[in-house]
PDB file of C-alpha atoms in Angstrom:
ATOM      1  CA  MET A  23      16.531  26.422 -17.266  1.00 74.00           C
ATOM      2  CA  ASN A  24      17.188  30.085 -16.575  1.00 84.00           C
ATOM      3  CA  ILE A  25      15.101  32.931 -17.952  1.00 85.00           C
ATOM      4  CA  LYS A  26      17.844  34.106 -20.337  1.00 84.00           C
ATOM      5  CA  THR A  27      17.938  30.672 -21.973  1.00 89.00           C
ATOM      6  CA  GLU A  28      14.150  30.472 -22.137  1.00 91.00           C
ATOM      7  CA  LEU A  29      13.966  33.875 -23.832  1.00 91.00           C
ATOM      8  CA  LEU A  30      16.702  32.950 -26.294  1.00 91.00           C
ATOM      9  CA  ILE A  31      15.003  29.668 -27.233  1.00 94.00           C
ATOM     10  CA  HIS A  32      11.680  31.467 -27.660  1.00 95.00           C
ATOM     11  CA  SER A  33      13.339  34.097 -29.860  1.00 95.00           C
ATOM     12  CA  LEU A  34      15.035  31.476 -32.042  1.00 95.00           C
ATOM     13  CA  SER A  35      11.744  29.546 -32.324  1.00 95.00           C
ATOM     14  CA  GLU A  36      10.072  32.713 -33.610  1.00 95.00           C
ATOM     15  CA  ILE A  37      12.855  33.318 -36.140  1.00 96.00           C
ATOM     16  CA  LEU A  38      12.946  29.712 -37.398  1.00 96.00           C
ATOM     17  CA  LYS A  39       9.161  29.278 -37.231  1.00 94.00           C
ATOM     18  CA  THR A  40       9.529  25.958 -35.455  1.00 94.00           C
ATOM     19  CA  LYS A  41       9.259  24.849 -31.850  1.00 93.00           C
ATOM     20  CA  ALA A  42      12.379  23.659 -30.064  1.00 96.00           C
ATOM     21  CA  GLU A  43      12.752  20.345 -28.322  1.00 96.00           C
ATOM     22  CA  THR A  44      14.785  20.961 -25.183  1.00 96.00           C
ATOM     23  CA  GLU A  45      16.855  18.660 -23.070  1.00 96.00           C
ATOM     24  CA  GLU A  46      18.543  19.603 -19.813  1.00 93.00           C
ATOM     25  CA  LYS A  47      21.420  17.569 -18.444  1.00 93.00           C
ATOM     26  CA  ASN A  48      23.743  18.701 -15.649  1.00 90.00           C
ATOM     27  CA  LYS A  49      22.527  22.309 -16.089  1.00 90.00           C
ATOM     28  CA  THR A  50      23.412  22.244 -19.803  1.00 93.00           C
ATOM     29  CA  VAL A  51      20.409  22.948 -22.014  1.00 95.00           C
ATOM     30  CA  THR A  52      20.272  21.737 -25.600  1.00 96.00           C
ATOM     31  CA  ALA A  53      17.524  23.135 -27.818  1.00 97.00           C
ATOM     32  CA  THR A  54      17.007  21.343 -31.121  1.00 97.00           C
ATOM     33  CA  PHE A  55      15.021  23.112 -33.826  1.00 97.00           C
ATOM     34  CA  THR A  56      13.683  20.615 -36.362  1.00 96.00           C
ATOM     35  CA  ASN A  57      13.937  21.870 -39.914  1.00 95.00           C
ATOM     36  CA  PRO A  58      10.382  21.936 -41.342  1.00 94.00           C
ATOM     37  CA  SER A  59      11.723  21.492 -44.898  1.00 94.00           C
ATOM     38  CA  GLY A  60      13.572  18.283 -44.014  1.00 92.00           C
ATOM     39  CA  GLY A  61      17.101  19.691 -43.816  1.00 92.00           C
ATOM     40  CA  ALA A  62      19.507  19.429 -40.918  1.00 93.00           C
ATOM     41  CA  PRO A  63      18.178  20.648 -37.580  1.00 96.00           C
ATOM     42  CA  LEU A  64      19.743  23.602 -35.811  1.00 96.00           C
ATOM     43  CA  ARG A  65      20.965  23.098 -32.235  1.00 97.00           C
ATOM     44  CA  CYS A  66      21.677  25.692 -29.586  1.00 96.00           C
ATOM     45  CA  ILE A  67      23.571  24.636 -26.466  1.00 95.00           C
ATOM     46  CA  ASP A  68      23.693  26.654 -23.256  1.00 93.00           C
ATOM     47  CA  ASP A  69      26.399  25.408 -20.925  1.00 90.00           C
ATOM     48  CA  PRO A  70      26.615  27.765 -17.926  1.00 85.00           C
ATOM     49  CA  GLN A  71      30.357  27.100 -17.722  1.00 87.00           C
ATOM     50  CA  ALA A  72      31.025  27.989 -21.379  1.00 88.00           C
ATOM     51  CA  ASP A  73      29.887  30.108 -24.309  1.00 90.00           C
ATOM     52  CA  PHE A  74      26.609  29.452 -26.082  1.00 92.00           C
ATOM     53  CA  SER A  75      27.127  27.247 -29.105  1.00 95.00           C
ATOM     54  CA  LEU A  76      25.041  27.147 -32.250  1.00 96.00           C
ATOM     55  CA  ILE A  77      25.391  24.091 -34.463  1.00 96.00           C
ATOM     56  CA  TYR A  78      23.970  24.280 -37.971  1.00 94.00           C
ATOM     57  CA  ASN A  79      24.921  20.667 -38.685  1.00 92.00           C
ATOM     58  CA  ASN A  80      28.427  19.723 -37.561  1.00 90.00           C
ATOM     59  CA  THR A  81      30.625  22.664 -36.608  1.00 92.00           C
ATOM     60  CA  PRO A  82      29.780  24.666 -33.474  1.00 94.00           C
ATOM     61  CA  HIS A  83      29.782  28.460 -33.623  1.00 94.00           C
ATOM     62  CA  TYR A  84      30.443  30.076 -30.245  1.00 95.00           C
ATOM     63  CA  TYR A  85      28.826  33.145 -28.739  1.00 94.00           C
ATOM     64  CA  PRO A  86      29.881  34.605 -25.371  1.00 93.00           C
ATOM     65  CA  GLN A  87      27.059  34.870 -22.860  1.00 85.00           C
ATOM     66  CA  ASP A  88      26.531  38.611 -23.158  1.00 87.00           C
ATOM     67  CA  THR A  89      23.722  40.699 -24.647  1.00 86.00           C
ATOM     68  CA  PHE A  90      25.681  41.811 -27.725  1.00 91.00           C
ATOM     69  CA  SER A  91      26.679  38.245 -28.635  1.00 90.00           C
ATOM     70  CA  LEU A  92      23.165  36.897 -28.141  1.00 90.00           C
ATOM     71  CA  LYS A  93      21.819  39.593 -30.484  1.00 94.00           C
ATOM     72  CA  ARG A  94      24.532  38.597 -32.978  1.00 95.00           C
ATOM     73  CA  MET A  95      23.405  34.950 -32.675  1.00 95.00           C
ATOM     74  CA  GLN A  96      19.799  35.965 -33.333  1.00 95.00           C
ATOM     75  CA  ASN A  97      20.916  37.978 -36.385  1.00 96.00           C
ATOM     76  CA  ASP A  98      22.983  35.021 -37.650  1.00 97.00           C
ATOM     77  CA  VAL A  99      20.034  32.641 -37.259  1.00 97.00           C
ATOM     78  CA  SER A 100      17.729  35.145 -38.948  1.00 97.00           C
ATOM     79  CA  ALA A 101      20.119  35.423 -41.921  1.00 98.00           C
ATOM     80  CA  TYR A 102      20.178  31.614 -42.216  1.00 97.00           C
ATOM     81  CA  ALA A 103      16.387  31.298 -41.867  1.00 97.00           C
ATOM     82  CA  THR A 104      15.750  33.903 -44.578  1.00 97.00           C
ATOM     83  CA  GLY A 105      18.327  32.496 -46.999  1.00 97.00           C
ATOM     84  CA  ALA A 106      20.818  35.359 -46.708  1.00 98.00           C
ATOM     85  CA  THR A 107      23.421  32.834 -45.542  1.00 98.00           C
ATOM     86  CA  ALA A 108      23.956  29.171 -46.296  1.00 97.00           C
ATOM     87  CA  ARG A 109      25.931  26.273 -44.889  1.00 97.00           C
ATOM     88  CA  ILE A 110      28.618  24.674 -47.071  1.00 97.00           C
ATOM     89  CA  ASP A 111      30.202  21.268 -46.660  1.00 97.00           C
ATOM     90  CA  PHE A 112      31.464  18.545 -48.959  1.00 97.00           C
ATOM     91  CA  THR A 113      30.922  14.909 -49.881  1.00 97.00           C
ATOM     92  CA  ASP A 114      33.684  12.681 -51.247  1.00 94.00           C
ATOM     93  CA  ASN A 115      33.243  10.323 -54.197  1.00 90.00           C
ATOM     94  CA  ASN A 116      32.340   7.446 -51.823  1.00 91.00           C
ATOM     95  CA  GLY A 117      29.410   9.413 -50.405  1.00 91.00           C
ATOM     96  CA  THR A 118      31.155  10.203 -47.127  1.00 91.00           C
ATOM     97  CA  GLU A 119      30.043  13.572 -45.809  1.00 92.00           C
ATOM     98  CA  SER A 120      32.465  16.022 -44.256  1.00 93.00           C
ATOM     99  CA  ARG A 121      32.575  16.359 -40.495  1.00 91.00           C
ATOM    100  CA  SER A 122      32.763  20.146 -40.725  1.00 93.00           C
ATOM    101  CA  ASP A 123      30.750  22.901 -42.325  1.00 95.00           C
ATOM    102  CA  ARG A 124      30.988  26.651 -42.695  1.00 96.00           C
ATOM    103  CA  ILE A 125      28.478  29.491 -42.966  1.00 97.00           C
ATOM    104  CA  VAL A 126      28.802  31.860 -45.922  1.00 97.00           C
ATOM    105  CA  LYS A 127      26.723  34.631 -47.437  1.00 97.00           C
ATOM    106  CA  THR A 128      24.470  33.268 -50.154  1.00 97.00           C
ATOM    107  CA  ALA A 129      26.049  35.562 -52.757  1.00 97.00           C
ATOM    108  CA  GLU A 130      29.481  34.099 -51.929  1.00 97.00           C
ATOM    109  CA  ALA A 131      28.170  30.579 -52.537  1.00 97.00           C
ATOM    110  CA  GLU A 132      27.230  31.476 -56.119  1.00 96.00           C
ATOM    111  CA  VAL A 133      30.555  30.929 -57.856  1.00 97.00           C
ATOM    112  CA  PRO A 134      31.230  30.873 -61.604  1.00 96.00           C
ATOM    113  CA  ASP A 135      34.179  28.464 -61.780  1.00 96.00           C
ATOM    114  CA  LEU A 136      36.459  25.990 -60.005  1.00 96.00           C
ATOM    115  CA  SER A 137      38.984  28.652 -59.101  1.00 96.00           C
ATOM    116  CA  SER A 138      36.345  30.747 -57.323  1.00 97.00           C
ATOM    117  CA  LEU A 139      34.980  27.728 -55.478  1.00 98.00           C
ATOM    118  CA  ARG A 140      38.498  26.726 -54.386  1.00 97.00           C
ATOM    119  CA  GLU A 141      39.140  30.259 -53.142  1.00 98.00           C
ATOM    120  CA  LEU A 142      35.894  30.216 -51.139  1.00 98.00           C
ATOM    121  CA  CYS A 143      36.593  26.806 -49.572  1.00 97.00           C
ATOM    122  CA  VAL A 144      40.133  27.814 -48.607  1.00 98.00           C
ATOM    123  CA  ARG A 145      39.149  31.289 -47.346  1.00 97.00           C
ATOM    124  CA  VAL A 146      36.451  29.948 -44.998  1.00 97.00           C
ATOM    125  CA  GLY A 147      38.638  27.053 -43.823  1.00 96.00           C
ATOM    126  CA  LEU A 148      36.497  24.238 -45.195  1.00 97.00           C
ATOM    127  CA  LEU A 149      39.301  22.680 -47.256  1.00 97.00           C
ATOM    128  CA  ARG A 150      42.940  23.320 -48.014  1.00 97.00           C
ATOM    129  CA  SER A 151      43.766  23.964 -51.662  1.00 97.00           C
ATOM    130  CA  TYR A 152      45.217  20.498 -52.305  1.00 96.00           C
ATOM    131  CA  GLU A 153      42.273  18.864 -50.476  1.00 96.00           C
ATOM    132  CA  PHE A 154      39.873  20.782 -52.695  1.00 97.00           C
ATOM    133  CA  GLU A 155      41.748  19.718 -55.838  1.00 96.00           C
ATOM    134  CA  ASN A 156      41.725  16.052 -54.770  1.00 95.00           C
ATOM    135  CA  LEU A 157      38.052  16.181 -53.767  1.00 97.00           C
ATOM    136  CA  MET A 158      36.845  17.681 -57.013  1.00 97.00           C
ATOM    137  CA  ALA A 159      39.120  15.665 -59.312  1.00 95.00           C
ATOM    138  CA  GLY A 160      38.028  12.497 -57.496  1.00 95.00           C
ATOM    139  CA  GLY A 161      34.318  13.087 -58.143  1.00 95.00           C
ATOM    140  CA  GLY A 162      33.387  14.720 -54.831  1.00 97.00           C
ATOM    141  CA  THR A 163      31.035  17.638 -54.404  1.00 98.00           C
ATOM    142  CA  VAL A 164      30.886  20.893 -52.481  1.00 98.00           C
ATOM    143  CA  ASN A 165      27.356  21.219 -51.110  1.00 98.00           C
ATOM    144  CA  VAL A 166      25.389  24.381 -50.330  1.00 98.00           C
ATOM    145  CA  HIS A 167      22.563  23.974 -47.787  1.00 97.00           C
ATOM    146  CA  PHE A 168      19.842  26.401 -46.790  1.00 97.00           C
ATOM    147  CA  TRP A 169      17.340  26.348 -43.928  1.00 96.00           C
ATOM    148  CA  ASN A 170      14.788  25.833 -46.715  1.00 96.00           C
ATOM    149  CA  SER A 171      16.350  22.673 -48.122  1.00 95.00           C
ATOM    150  CA  ALA A 172      14.418  23.030 -51.409  1.00 96.00           C
ATOM    151  CA  LYS A 173      17.054  25.642 -52.333  1.00 97.00           C
ATOM    152  CA  ASP A 174      20.033  23.313 -51.696  1.00 97.00           C
ATOM    153  CA  PHE A 175      22.498  22.639 -54.505  1.00 97.00           C
ATOM    154  CA  ARG A 176      25.958  21.201 -55.026  1.00 97.00           C
ATOM    155  CA  TYR A 177      28.952  21.744 -57.232  1.00 98.00           C
ATOM    156  CA  ARG A 178      30.719  18.964 -59.106  1.00 97.00           C
ATOM    157  CA  GLN A 179      33.666  19.059 -61.481  1.00 96.00           C
ATOM    158  CA  ILE A 180      32.934  17.544 -64.875  1.00 94.00           C
ATOM    159  CA  GLY A 181      36.023  17.586 -67.065  1.00 92.00           C
ATOM    160  CA  ASP A 182      37.543  21.020 -66.520  1.00 90.00           C
ATOM    161  CA  ASP A 183      34.194  22.670 -65.842  1.00 94.00           C
ATOM    162  CA  LEU A 184      32.263  23.332 -62.661  1.00 95.00           C
ATOM    163  CA  LYS A 185      28.629  22.204 -62.752  1.00 96.00           C
ATOM    164  CA  LYS A 186      25.958  23.424 -60.368  1.00 96.00           C
ATOM    165  CA  MET A 187      23.485  20.645 -59.671  1.00 95.00           C
TER     166      MET A 187
END
């Protein structure tokens, strides 16, 4: 593991207040940060032949291997660790979880109605409009996850109303 990767992992450990488990395979380093509140772990992957990737749960977020991008990654992780941002995904009525997730500002995740939630899901590329309509009408949920999982909540459509649960 090179010094840049070691420093990055140390920095992220400080931000998340948890030690990383690291694995090195064919010069690719994967650091997994266990979530102390029981939520999804955060993974950082350093592949010397590619960009750094940060995976909050499912969807990788890529950062070029330059100083500016690594600072941006640290700022993004800090925002997630402090609750300024959250991860959104969805679950269908059969309990099947989505294979993708998106990061949004916490204030954006606080929506008053179905229309606002649809707009958010479409704008961030989580769901297309018709997929959102089918999900919610079919009893699915849009889920909001924080690094501190005690703050997690979900939205469900009940009748014509949106309920935060």
